[in-house]
C-alpha cells in the first residue's frame, strides 16, 4: 500500500513538473507589471507548492511525526475506552 501511494505521488509530481515546464515559456513573466504578470507569478507559486508537497511526501519527511501522532491517538483511545468501561461497570452495579 505504501509503495503504491508513493508511486501515485511520483506520477503527480512528474505531471506537475511537465505542466510547469510547458507553461513557463507561455507565461508572461517579463518586466511589465499588471494582471498578466501577477497571474504568471501566482500560477508559478501554486505549481511550486504542488511540487514541494509531493516531494515532501515522497521523501517521507514526516514519517516519524506520523508514527508519534498515531501512538498518541492510540493512547487517547485506550484511555477513553477505559473510562467508558469504568462508567459502564459503575452503572451496572447500581
PDB file of N, CA and C in Angstrom, residues 5-59:
ATOM      1  N   UNK A   5       1.122   4.186  -2.935  1.00  0.00           N
ATOM      2  CA  UNK A   5       0.812   5.559  -2.597  1.00  0.00           C
ATOM      3  C   UNK A   5       1.956   6.486  -3.012  1.00  0.00           C
ATOM      4  N   UNK A   6       3.196   6.061  -2.782  1.00  0.00           N
ATOM      5  CA  UNK A   6       4.341   6.870  -3.193  1.00  0.00           C
ATOM      6  C   UNK A   6       4.439   6.939  -4.711  1.00  0.00           C
ATOM      7  N   UNK A   7       4.094   5.840  -5.384  1.00  0.00           N
ATOM      8  CA  UNK A   7       4.113   5.839  -6.844  1.00  0.00           C
ATOM      9  C   UNK A   7       3.113   6.850  -7.389  1.00  0.00           C
ATOM     10  N   UNK A   8       1.948   6.912  -6.767  1.00  0.00           N
ATOM     11  CA  UNK A   8       0.923   7.870  -7.179  1.00  0.00           C
ATOM     12  C   UNK A   8       1.453   9.301  -7.035  1.00  0.00           C
ATOM     13  N   UNK A   9       2.102   9.582  -5.923  1.00  0.00           N
ATOM     14  CA  UNK A   9       2.646  10.922  -5.712  1.00  0.00           C
ATOM     15  C   UNK A   9       3.785  11.218  -6.692  1.00  0.00           C
ATOM     16  N   UNK A  10       4.557  10.198  -7.033  1.00  0.00           N
ATOM     17  CA  UNK A  10       5.627  10.382  -8.004  1.00  0.00           C
ATOM     18  C   UNK A  10       5.056  10.729  -9.378  1.00  0.00           C
ATOM     19  N   UNK A  11       3.977  10.068  -9.763  1.00  0.00           N
ATOM     20  CA  UNK A  11       3.335  10.366 -11.053  1.00  0.00           C
ATOM     21  C   UNK A  11       2.777  11.790 -11.043  1.00  0.00           C
ATOM     22  N   UNK A  12       2.129  12.169  -9.945  1.00  0.00           N
ATOM     23  CA  UNK A  12       1.592  13.527  -9.846  1.00  0.00           C
ATOM     24  C   UNK A  12       2.705  14.574  -9.869  1.00  0.00           C
ATOM     25  N   UNK A  13       3.829  14.255  -9.259  1.00  0.00           N
ATOM     26  CA  UNK A  13       4.972  15.163  -9.281  1.00  0.00           C
ATOM     27  C   UNK A  13       5.470  15.355 -10.711  1.00  0.00           C
ATOM     28  N   UNK A  14       5.596  14.259 -11.436  1.00  0.00           N
ATOM     29  CA  UNK A  14       6.038  14.363 -12.834  1.00  0.00           C
ATOM     30  C   UNK A  14       5.047  15.157 -13.678  1.00  0.00           C
ATOM     31  N   UNK A  15       3.756  14.954 -13.437  1.00  0.00           N
ATOM     32  CA  UNK A  15       2.749  15.714 -14.174  1.00  0.00           C
ATOM     33  C   UNK A  15       2.823  17.211 -13.853  1.00  0.00           C
ATOM     34  N   UNK A  16       3.024  17.539 -12.596  1.00  0.00           N
ATOM     35  CA  UNK A  16       3.132  18.943 -12.208  1.00  0.00           C
ATOM     36  C   UNK A  16       4.384  19.581 -12.806  1.00  0.00           C
ATOM     37  N   UNK A  17       5.492  18.845 -12.813  1.00  0.00           N
ATOM     38  CA  UNK A  17       6.717  19.367 -13.437  1.00  0.00           C
ATOM     39  C   UNK A  17       6.534  19.568 -14.934  1.00  0.00           C
ATOM     40  N   UNK A  18       5.900  18.605 -15.590  1.00  0.00           N
ATOM     41  CA  UNK A  18       5.659  18.727 -17.026  1.00  0.00           C
ATOM     42  C   UNK A  18       4.754  19.918 -17.317  1.00  0.00           C
ATOM     43  N   UNK A  19       3.727  20.094 -16.508  1.00  0.00           N
ATOM     44  CA  UNK A  19       2.822  21.221 -16.688  1.00  0.00           C
ATOM     45  C   UNK A  19       3.571  22.545 -16.514  1.00  0.00           C
ATOM     46  N   UNK A  20       4.435  22.609 -15.513  1.00  0.00           N
ATOM     47  CA  UNK A  20       5.208  23.825 -15.270  1.00  0.00           C
ATOM     48  C   UNK A  20       6.167  24.101 -16.426  1.00  0.00           C
ATOM     49  N   UNK A  21       6.864  23.066 -16.881  1.00  0.00           N
ATOM     50  CA  UNK A  21       7.800  23.254 -17.987  1.00  0.00           C
ATOM     51  C   UNK A  21       7.086  23.646 -19.274  1.00  0.00           C
ATOM     52  N   UNK A  22       5.884  23.149 -19.473  1.00  0.00           N
ATOM     53  CA  UNK A  22       5.114  23.506 -20.660  1.00  0.00           C
ATOM     54  C   UNK A  22       4.620  24.951 -20.576  1.00  0.00           C
ATOM     55  N   UNK A  23       4.224  25.390 -19.396  1.00  0.00           N
ATOM     56  CA  UNK A  23       3.600  26.700 -19.242  1.00  0.00           C
ATOM     57  C   UNK A  23       4.596  27.844 -19.086  1.00  0.00           C
ATOM     58  N   UNK A  24       5.794  27.577 -18.565  1.00  0.00           N
ATOM     59  CA  UNK A  24       6.744  28.668 -18.304  1.00  0.00           C
ATOM     60  C   UNK A  24       7.044  29.517 -19.535  1.00  0.00           C
ATOM     61  N   UNK A  25       7.314  28.933 -20.700  1.00  0.00           N
ATOM     62  CA  UNK A  25       7.582  29.791 -21.851  1.00  0.00           C
ATOM     63  C   UNK A  25       6.369  30.602 -22.303  1.00  0.00           C
ATOM     64  N   UNK A  26       5.173  30.130 -21.994  1.00  0.00           N
ATOM     65  CA  UNK A  26       3.963  30.815 -22.438  1.00  0.00           C
ATOM     66  C   UNK A  26       3.514  31.911 -21.465  1.00  0.00           C
ATOM     67  N   UNK A  27       3.958  31.834 -20.220  1.00  0.00           N
ATOM     68  CA  UNK A  27       3.583  32.843 -19.230  1.00  0.00           C
ATOM     69  C   UNK A  27       4.410  34.099 -19.440  1.00  0.00           C
ATOM     70  N   UNK A  28       3.775  35.224 -19.225  1.00  0.00           N
ATOM     71  CA  UNK A  28       4.462  36.496 -19.389  1.00  0.00           C
ATOM     72  C   UNK A  28       5.043  36.922 -18.043  1.00  0.00           C
ATOM     73  N   UNK A  29       6.332  36.632 -17.850  1.00  0.00           N
ATOM     74  CA  UNK A  29       6.995  36.972 -16.591  1.00  0.00           C
ATOM     75  C   UNK A  29       8.048  38.054 -16.809  1.00  0.00           C
ATOM     76  N   UNK A  30       7.854  38.879 -17.793  1.00  0.00           N
ATOM     77  CA  UNK A  30       8.812  39.930 -18.098  1.00  0.00           C
ATOM     78  C   UNK A  30       8.746  41.065 -17.100  1.00  0.00           C
ATOM     79  N   UNK A  31       9.357  42.168 -17.438  1.00  0.00           N
ATOM     80  CA  UNK A  31       9.449  43.321 -16.543  1.00  0.00           C
ATOM     81  C   UNK A  31       8.144  44.103 -16.461  1.00  0.00           C
ATOM     82  N   UNK A  32       7.182  43.769 -17.300  1.00  0.00           N
ATOM     83  CA  UNK A  32       5.919  44.501 -17.279  1.00  0.00           C
ATOM     84  C   UNK A  32       5.146  44.202 -16.009  1.00  0.00           C
ATOM     85  N   UNK A  33       4.331  45.130 -15.621  1.00  0.00           N
ATOM     86  CA  UNK A  33       3.513  44.908 -14.431  1.00  0.00           C
ATOM     87  C   UNK A  33       2.068  44.783 -14.869  1.00  0.00           C
ATOM     88  N   UNK A  34       1.239  44.404 -13.975  1.00  0.00           N
ATOM     89  CA  UNK A  34      -0.175  44.299 -14.289  1.00  0.00           C
ATOM     90  C   UNK A  34      -0.721  42.933 -13.963  1.00  0.00           C
ATOM     91  N   UNK A  35      -1.949  42.729 -14.437  1.00  0.00           N
ATOM     92  CA  UNK A  35      -2.670  41.499 -14.133  1.00  0.00           C
ATOM     93  C   UNK A  35      -1.984  40.274 -14.720  1.00  0.00           C
ATOM     94  N   UNK A  36      -1.471  40.375 -15.935  1.00  0.00           N
ATOM     95  CA  UNK A  36      -0.843  39.228 -16.595  1.00  0.00           C
ATOM     96  C   UNK A  36       0.400  38.786 -15.836  1.00  0.00           C
ATOM     97  N   UNK A  37       1.204  39.730 -15.416  1.00  0.00           N
ATOM     98  CA  UNK A  37       2.411  39.416 -14.646  1.00  0.00           C
ATOM     99  C   UNK A  37       2.039  38.792 -13.303  1.00  0.00           C
ATOM    100  N   UNK A  38       1.057  39.367 -12.630  1.00  0.00           N
ATOM    101  CA  UNK A  38       0.614  38.837 -11.332  1.00  0.00           C
ATOM    102  C   UNK A  38       0.062  37.429 -11.454  1.00  0.00           C
ATOM    103  N   UNK A  39      -0.698  37.193 -12.527  1.00  0.00           N
ATOM    104  CA  UNK A  39      -1.227  35.852 -12.746  1.00  0.00           C
ATOM    105  C   UNK A  39      -0.097  34.851 -12.968  1.00  0.00           C
ATOM    106  N   UNK A  40       0.905  35.233 -13.748  1.00  0.00           N
ATOM    107  CA  UNK A  40       2.039  34.349 -14.017  1.00  0.00           C
ATOM    108  C   UNK A  40       2.791  33.987 -12.747  1.00  0.00           C
ATOM    109  N   UNK A  41       3.019  34.968 -11.904  1.00  0.00           N
ATOM    110  CA  UNK A  41       3.718  34.730 -10.634  1.00  0.00           C
ATOM    111  C   UNK A  41       2.880  33.837  -9.724  1.00  0.00           C
ATOM    112  N   UNK A  42       1.580  34.124  -9.611  1.00  0.00           N
ATOM    113  CA  UNK A  42       0.706  33.317  -8.754  1.00  0.00           C
ATOM    114  C   UNK A  42       0.619  31.882  -9.271  1.00  0.00           C
ATOM    115  N   UNK A  43       0.515  31.707 -10.578  1.00  0.00           N
ATOM    116  CA  UNK A  43       0.419  30.369 -11.161  1.00  0.00           C
ATOM    117  C   UNK A  43       1.687  29.575 -10.872  1.00  0.00           C
ATOM    118  N   UNK A  44       2.834  30.207 -11.056  1.00  0.00           N
ATOM    119  CA  UNK A  44       4.109  29.527 -10.771  1.00  0.00           C
ATOM    120  C   UNK A  44       4.234  29.190  -9.284  1.00  0.00           C
ATOM    121  N   UNK A  45       3.797  30.083  -8.425  1.00  0.00           N
ATOM    122  CA  UNK A  45       3.870  29.833  -6.983  1.00  0.00           C
ATOM    123  C   UNK A  45       3.031  28.617  -6.604  1.00  0.00           C
ATOM    124  N   UNK A  46       1.812  28.543  -7.132  1.00  0.00           N
ATOM    125  CA  UNK A  46       0.966  27.382  -6.833  1.00  0.00           C
ATOM    126  C   UNK A  46       1.556  26.097  -7.409  1.00  0.00           C
ATOM    127  N   UNK A  47       2.136  26.173  -8.596  1.00  0.00           N
ATOM    128  CA  UNK A  47       2.760  24.990  -9.191  1.00  0.00           C
ATOM    129  C   UNK A  47       3.928  24.520  -8.327  1.00  0.00           C
ATOM    130  N   UNK A  48       4.738  25.442  -7.841  1.00  0.00           N
ATOM    131  CA  UNK A  48       5.858  25.066  -6.979  1.00  0.00           C
ATOM    132  C   UNK A  48       5.376  24.503  -5.644  1.00  0.00           C
ATOM    133  N   UNK A  49       4.248  24.998  -5.124  1.00  0.00           N
ATOM    134  CA  UNK A  49       3.683  24.444  -3.896  1.00  0.00           C
ATOM    135  C   UNK A  49       3.234  22.993  -4.095  1.00  0.00           C
ATOM    136  N   UNK A  50       2.626  22.714  -5.233  1.00  0.00           N
ATOM    137  CA  UNK A  50       2.199  21.345  -5.530  1.00  0.00           C
ATOM    138  C   UNK A  50       3.413  20.436  -5.636  1.00  0.00           C
ATOM    139  N   UNK A  51       4.436  20.892  -6.330  1.00  0.00           N
ATOM    140  CA  UNK A  51       5.656  20.106  -6.492  1.00  0.00           C
ATOM    141  C   UNK A  51       6.317  19.855  -5.136  1.00  0.00           C
ATOM    142  N   UNK A  52       6.395  20.890  -4.319  1.00  0.00           N
ATOM    143  CA  UNK A  52       7.012  20.751  -2.995  1.00  0.00           C
ATOM    144  C   UNK A  52       6.224  19.784  -2.107  1.00  0.00           C
ATOM    145  N   UNK A  53       4.898  19.827  -2.191  1.00  0.00           N
ATOM    146  CA  UNK A  53       4.081  18.930  -1.369  1.00  0.00           C
ATOM    147  C   UNK A  53       4.316  17.473  -1.761  1.00  0.00           C
ATOM    148  N   UNK A  54       4.390  17.203  -3.040  1.00  0.00           N
ATOM    149  CA  UNK A  54       4.627  15.826  -3.476  1.00  0.00           C
ATOM    150  C   UNK A  54       6.045  15.370  -3.124  1.00  0.00           C
ATOM    151  N   UNK A  55       7.011  16.240  -3.251  1.00  0.00           N
ATOM    152  CA  UNK A  55       8.377  15.888  -2.849  1.00  0.00           C
ATOM    153  C   UNK A  55       8.445  15.604  -1.350  1.00  0.00           C
ATOM    154  N   UNK A  56       7.751  16.400  -0.575  1.00  0.00           N
ATOM    155  CA  UNK A  56       7.722  16.216   0.875  1.00  0.00           C
ATOM    156  C   UNK A  56       7.184  14.831   1.216  1.00  0.00           C
ATOM    157  N   UNK A  57       6.130  14.416   0.541  1.00  0.00           N
ATOM    158  CA  UNK A  57       5.555  13.104   0.817  1.00  0.00           C
ATOM    159  C   UNK A  57       6.464  11.987   0.320  1.00  0.00           C
ATOM    160  N   UNK A  58       7.018  12.139  -0.880  1.00  0.00           N
ATOM    161  CA  UNK A  58       7.866  11.090  -1.454  1.00  0.00           C
ATOM    162  C   UNK A  58       9.110  10.861  -0.601  1.00  0.00           C
ATOM    163  N   UNK A  59       9.707  11.934  -0.128  1.00  0.00           N
ATOM    164  CA  UNK A  59      10.920  11.814   0.671  1.00  0.00           C
ATOM    165  C   UNK A  59      10.636  11.324   2.091  1.00  0.00           C
TER     166      UNK A  59
END
